[in-house]
PDB file of C-alpha atoms and ligand atoms in Angstrom:
ATOM      1  CA  MET V   1     146.951  25.642  20.992  1.00  0.00           C
ATOM      2  CA  ALA V   2     143.863  24.117  19.509  1.00  0.00           C
ATOM      3  CA  VAL V   3     140.941  24.613  17.218  1.00  0.00           C
ATOM      4  CA  ARG V   4     137.955  24.442  19.549  1.00  0.00           C
ATOM      5  CA  GLU V   5     134.367  23.450  18.875  1.00  0.00           C
ATOM      6  CA  VAL V   6     132.118  26.431  18.076  1.00  0.00           C
ATOM      7  CA  LEU V   7     128.688  26.562  19.741  1.00  0.00           C
ATOM      8  CA  LYS V   8     125.938  26.820  17.156  1.00  0.00           C
ATOM      9  CA  TYR V   9     122.520  28.483  17.255  1.00  0.00           C
ATOM     10  CA  PRO V  10     120.116  27.595  18.927  1.00  0.00           C
ATOM     11  CA  ASP V  11     122.495  26.540  21.747  1.00  0.00           C
ATOM     12  CA  GLU V  12     121.136  28.359  24.809  1.00  0.00           C
ATOM     13  CA  HIS V  13     124.648  29.113  26.065  1.00  0.00           C
ATOM     14  CA  LEU V  14     125.004  31.673  23.278  1.00  0.00           C
ATOM     15  CA  LYS V  15     122.406  33.802  25.117  1.00  0.00           C
ATOM     16  CA  GLN V  16     124.542  33.993  28.233  1.00  0.00           C
ATOM     17  CA  SER V  17     126.314  37.215  29.266  1.00  0.00           C
ATOM     18  CA  SER V  18     130.047  36.920  29.760  1.00  0.00           C
ATOM     19  CA  ARG V  19     132.039  38.200  32.715  1.00  0.00           C
ATOM     20  CA  PRO V  20     135.043  40.548  32.614  1.00  0.00           C
ATOM     21  CA  VAL V  21     138.561  39.147  32.500  1.00  0.00           C
ATOM     22  CA  SER V  22     140.489  39.788  35.717  1.00  0.00           C
ATOM     23  CA  ASP V  23     143.373  37.317  35.447  1.00  0.00           C
ATOM     24  CA  PHE V  24     146.009  38.001  32.780  1.00  0.00           C
ATOM     25  CA  GLY V  25     148.056  34.868  33.415  1.00  0.00           C
ATOM     26  CA  ALA V  26     148.974  31.813  31.372  1.00  0.00           C
ATOM     27  CA  ASP V  27     145.398  30.491  31.151  1.00  0.00           C
ATOM     28  CA  LEU V  28     144.293  33.676  29.407  1.00  0.00           C
ATOM     29  CA  HIS V  29     147.151  33.506  26.922  1.00  0.00           C
ATOM     30  CA  SER V  30     146.369  29.911  26.068  1.00  0.00           C
ATOM     31  CA  LEU V  31     142.678  30.795  25.591  1.00  0.00           C
ATOM     32  CA  LEU V  32     143.657  33.696  23.306  1.00  0.00           C
ATOM     33  CA  GLN V  33     145.700  31.297  21.184  1.00  0.00           C
ATOM     34  CA  ASP V  34     142.780  28.849  20.963  1.00  0.00           C
ATOM     35  CA  LEU V  35     140.490  31.678  19.892  1.00  0.00           C
ATOM     36  CA  GLN V  36     142.853  32.759  17.133  1.00  0.00           C
ATOM     37  CA  ASP V  37     143.345  29.173  15.948  1.00  0.00           C
ATOM     38  CA  THR V  38     139.576  28.604  15.887  1.00  0.00           C
ATOM     39  CA  MET V  39     138.915  31.904  14.094  1.00  0.00           C
ATOM     40  CA  GLN V  40     141.502  31.145  11.423  1.00  0.00           C
ATOM     41  CA  ALA V  41     140.103  27.647  10.890  1.00  0.00           C
ATOM     42  CA  GLY V  42     136.606  28.991  10.195  1.00  0.00           C
ATOM     43  CA  PRO V  43     135.274  30.263   6.888  1.00  0.00           C
ATOM     44  CA  GLY V  44     135.622  34.035   6.672  1.00  0.00           C
ATOM     45  CA  GLY V  45     137.748  34.091   9.769  1.00  0.00           C
ATOM     46  CA  VAL V  46     137.434  37.819  10.578  1.00  0.00           C
ATOM     47  CA  GLY V  47     136.240  37.577  14.158  1.00  0.00           C
ATOM     48  CA  ILE V  48     135.394  35.420  17.133  1.00  0.00           C
ATOM     49  CA  ALA V  49     134.236  35.894  20.714  1.00  0.00           C
ATOM     50  CA  ALA V  50     135.153  33.719  23.685  1.00  0.00           C
ATOM     51  CA  PRO V  51     131.578  32.606  24.480  1.00  0.00           C
ATOM     52  CA  GLN V  52     131.381  31.027  21.022  1.00  0.00           C
ATOM     53  CA  ILE V  53     133.785  28.363  22.279  1.00  0.00           C
ATOM     54  CA  GLY V  54     132.049  28.067  25.639  1.00  0.00           C
ATOM     55  CA  GLU V  55     134.345  30.428  27.590  1.00  0.00           C
ATOM     56  CA  PHE V  56     132.107  33.090  29.102  1.00  0.00           C
ATOM     57  CA  LEU V  57     134.680  35.868  29.349  1.00  0.00           C
ATOM     58  CA  ARG V  58     134.594  39.315  27.742  1.00  0.00           C
ATOM     59  CA  ILE V  59     137.083  38.668  24.955  1.00  0.00           C
ATOM     60  CA  ALA V  60     136.595  39.421  21.256  1.00  0.00           C
ATOM     61  CA  ILE V  61     139.115  39.050  18.461  1.00  0.00           C
ATOM     62  CA  VAL V  62     138.789  40.842  15.135  1.00  0.00           C
ATOM     63  CA  ASP V  63     141.161  40.821  12.179  1.00  0.00           C
ATOM     64  CA  VAL V  64     139.894  42.169   8.866  1.00  0.00           C
ATOM     65  CA  SER V  65     143.382  42.853   7.482  1.00  0.00           C
ATOM     66  CA  GLY V  66     142.976  40.071   4.903  1.00  0.00           C
ATOM     67  CA  ARG V  67     140.151  41.899   3.103  1.00  0.00           C
ATOM     68  CA  LYS V  68     140.883  44.144   0.158  1.00  0.00           C
ATOM     69  CA  ASN V  69     140.329  47.903   0.483  1.00  0.00           C
ATOM     70  CA  THR V  70     139.304  47.631   4.117  1.00  0.00           C
ATOM     71  CA  PRO V  71     140.719  50.142   6.617  1.00  0.00           C
ATOM     72  CA  ASN V  72     141.878  48.196   9.656  1.00  0.00           C
ATOM     73  CA  ASN V  73     143.881  48.052  12.876  1.00  0.00           C
ATOM     74  CA  GLY V  74     145.346  44.628  12.087  1.00  0.00           C
ATOM     75  CA  LEU V  75     144.810  41.913  14.682  1.00  0.00           C
ATOM     76  CA  MET V  76     142.711  43.330  17.525  1.00  0.00           C
ATOM     77  CA  ILE V  77     142.602  41.312  20.738  1.00  0.00           C
ATOM     78  CA  LEU V  78     139.887  43.067  22.725  1.00  0.00           C
ATOM     79  CA  ILE V  79     139.607  42.223  26.402  1.00  0.00           C
ATOM     80  CA  ASN V  80     136.771  43.829  28.396  1.00  0.00           C
ATOM     81  CA  PRO V  81     136.042  46.146  25.435  1.00  0.00           C
ATOM     82  CA  GLU V  82     133.805  49.202  25.809  1.00  0.00           C
ATOM     83  CA  ILE V  83     132.526  51.265  22.894  1.00  0.00           C
ATOM     84  CA  GLN V  84     132.727  54.944  23.769  1.00  0.00           C
ATOM     85  CA  THR V  85     131.393  56.700  20.676  1.00  0.00           C
ATOM     86  CA  TRP V  86     129.179  55.671  17.772  1.00  0.00           C
ATOM     87  CA  ASP V  87     128.744  57.606  14.527  1.00  0.00           C
ATOM     88  CA  GLY V  88     126.602  56.991  11.454  1.00  0.00           C
ATOM     89  CA  MET V  89     124.362  54.055  10.628  1.00  0.00           C
ATOM     90  CA  LYS V  90     124.669  51.593   7.812  1.00  0.00           C
ATOM     91  CA  ILE V  91     122.966  48.367   6.818  1.00  0.00           C
ATOM     92  CA  GLY V  92     125.267  45.486   5.870  1.00  0.00           C
ATOM     93  CA  ARG V  93     125.403  41.717   5.481  1.00  0.00           C
ATOM     94  CA  GLU V  94     126.790  39.630   8.358  1.00  0.00           C
ATOM     95  CA  GLY V  95     127.627  36.010   8.917  1.00  0.00           C
ATOM     96  CA  CYS V  96     128.676  34.158  12.054  1.00  0.00           C
ATOM     97  CA  MET V  97     130.450  30.896  12.835  1.00  0.00           C
ATOM     98  CA  SER V  98     127.622  30.168  15.300  1.00  0.00           C
ATOM     99  CA  VAL V  99     124.984  30.605  12.561  1.00  0.00           C
ATOM    100  CA  PRO V 100     126.657  28.733   9.704  1.00  0.00           C
ATOM    101  CA  ASP V 101     123.652  28.346   7.382  1.00  0.00           C
ATOM    102  CA  PHE V 102     122.506  31.976   7.180  1.00  0.00           C
ATOM    103  CA  THR V 103     123.610  35.555   6.625  1.00  0.00           C
ATOM    104  CA  GLY V 104     121.594  38.613   7.534  1.00  0.00           C
ATOM    105  CA  ASN V 105     121.299  42.359   7.076  1.00  0.00           C
ATOM    106  CA  VAL V 106     121.973  44.335  10.229  1.00  0.00           C
ATOM    107  CA  ILE V 107     122.207  48.075  10.953  1.00  0.00           C
ATOM    108  CA  ARG V 108     125.437  49.073  12.701  1.00  0.00           C
ATOM    109  CA  ALA V 109     127.318  52.265  13.474  1.00  0.00           C
ATOM    110  CA  GLU V 110     129.764  53.167  10.694  1.00  0.00           C
ATOM    111  CA  GLU V 111     132.444  54.558  12.980  1.00  0.00           C
ATOM    112  CA  ILE V 112     133.193  53.715  16.588  1.00  0.00           C
ATOM    113  CA  GLU V 113     135.802  54.509  19.194  1.00  0.00           C
ATOM    114  CA  LEU V 114     136.482  51.929  21.848  1.00  0.00           C
ATOM    115  CA  ILE V 115     138.816  51.054  24.657  1.00  0.00           C
ATOM    116  CA  ALA V 116     139.915  47.552  25.539  1.00  0.00           C
ATOM    117  CA  LEU V 117     142.657  45.842  27.476  1.00  0.00           C
ATOM    118  CA  ASN V 118     145.392  44.017  25.588  1.00  0.00           C
ATOM    119  CA  PRO V 119     146.722  40.561  26.636  1.00  0.00           C
ATOM    120  CA  GLU V 120     149.061  42.265  29.116  1.00  0.00           C
ATOM    121  CA  GLY V 121     146.177  44.128  30.751  1.00  0.00           C
ATOM    122  CA  GLU V 122     147.097  47.535  29.311  1.00  0.00           C
ATOM    123  CA  GLU V 123     144.368  49.860  28.063  1.00  0.00           C
ATOM    124  CA  ILE V 124     144.352  50.532  24.314  1.00  0.00           C
ATOM    125  CA  LYS V 125     142.136  52.964  22.428  1.00  0.00           C
ATOM    126  CA  TYR V 126     140.943  52.120  18.907  1.00  0.00           C
ATOM    127  CA  GLN V 127     139.097  53.911  16.147  1.00  0.00           C
ATOM    128  CA  CYS V 128     137.304  51.659  13.680  1.00  0.00           C
ATOM    129  CA  GLN V 129     135.249  52.318  10.598  1.00  0.00           C
ATOM    130  CA  GLY V 130     133.286  50.435   7.992  1.00  0.00           C
ATOM    131  CA  PHE V 131     133.586  46.665   7.927  1.00  0.00           C
ATOM    132  CA  GLU V 132     135.981  46.570  10.881  1.00  0.00           C
ATOM    133  CA  ALA V 133     133.583  48.640  13.015  1.00  0.00           C
ATOM    134  CA  ARG V 134     130.786  46.255  12.003  1.00  0.00           C
ATOM    135  CA  ALA V 135     132.880  43.209  12.949  1.00  0.00           C
ATOM    136  CA  VAL V 136     133.755  44.680  16.366  1.00  0.00           C
ATOM    137  CA  GLN V 137     130.093  45.443  17.112  1.00  0.00           C
ATOM    138  CA  HIS V 138     129.088  41.932  15.997  1.00  0.00           C
ATOM    139  CA  GLU V 139     131.720  40.227  18.187  1.00  0.00           C
ATOM    140  CA  MET V 140     130.945  42.440  21.194  1.00  0.00           C
ATOM    141  CA  ASP V 141     127.265  41.464  20.905  1.00  0.00           C
ATOM    142  CA  HIS V 142     128.307  37.867  21.617  1.00  0.00           C
ATOM    143  CA  LEU V 143     129.615  39.032  25.013  1.00  0.00           C
ATOM    144  CA  ASP V 144     126.078  40.118  25.899  1.00  0.00           C
ATOM    145  CA  GLY V 145     124.421  36.981  24.564  1.00  0.00           C
ATOM    146  CA  LEU V 146     123.236  38.520  21.292  1.00  0.00           C
ATOM    147  CA  LEU V 147     123.479  37.141  17.757  1.00  0.00           C
ATOM    148  CA  PHE V 148     122.962  39.022  14.491  1.00  0.00           C
ATOM    149  CA  LEU V 149     119.655  37.138  14.312  1.00  0.00           C
ATOM    150  CA  ASP V 150     118.497  39.266  17.256  1.00  0.00           C
ATOM    151  CA  ARG V 151     119.172  42.479  15.314  1.00  0.00           C
ATOM    152  CA  LEU V 152     117.511  41.770  11.970  1.00  0.00           C
ATOM    153  CA  VAL V 153     115.032  44.454  11.053  1.00  0.00           C
ATOM    154  CA  SER V 154     112.827  41.808   9.412  1.00  0.00           C
ATOM    155  CA  ARG V 155     113.179  38.030   9.584  1.00  0.00           C
ATOM    156  CA  GLN V 156     111.311  37.809   6.269  1.00  0.00           C
ATOM    157  CA  LYS V 157     113.424  40.285   4.308  1.00  0.00           C
ATOM    158  CA  ASP V 158     116.803  40.364   6.025  1.00  0.00           C
ATOM    159  CA  LEU V 159     117.701  36.702   6.548  1.00  0.00           C
ATOM    160  CA  PHE V 160     119.355  34.725   3.740  1.00  0.00           C
ATOM    161  CA  ARG V 161     120.175  31.033   3.495  1.00  0.00           C
ATOM    162  CA  ARG V 162     123.781  30.464   2.476  1.00  0.00           C
ATOM    163  CA  LYS V 163     124.397  28.740  -0.805  1.00  0.00           C
ATOM    164  CA  VAL V 164     125.734  25.234  -0.368  1.00  0.00           C
ATOM    165  CA  TYR V 165     128.633  24.548  -2.651  1.00  0.00           C
ATOM    166  CA  GLN V 166     128.794  20.976  -3.890  1.00  0.00           C
ATOM    167  CA  PRO V 167     132.270  19.520  -4.101  1.00  0.00           C
ATOM    168  CA  SER V 168     133.081  18.798  -7.754  1.00  0.00           C
TER     169      SER V 168
HETATM  170 NI1   NI E 201     129.353  35.859  15.405  1.00  0.00          NI
END
């Protein structure tokens, strides 16, 4: 159990594609715990993908249950996830622990259906909508070496520097 260092843009490793998980033993469970610890330690804390901590495996974790008025599936541990259906398109603001100084507007599907393996290697089917669907698509992009920066419609209009809050 540990909070791990998060790779930050422009680290070239973030462009790497990750490989499927095939071993569901103790190493995987310890990595899943590290991912959750690291996600919870970050600002926002709604999602993380294994390559962000330098583990190039197809694992994404999403938990938007702490947000008000947000339909959700609770804690989703998505191993080798595959989106099966996409519906609707919506523009929305995204941030990322690997891009700490910026947020950006990205178009994502509003509703998705996906399958993924759980930590025991069993297949689970999910339906996600709204912010949760956006978070899943964002985290799954990391598994293919993509950041939200790669999906901005316009770098001029859709990229925003985060406000820096001075400690009082
Ligand atoms: Ni991200």
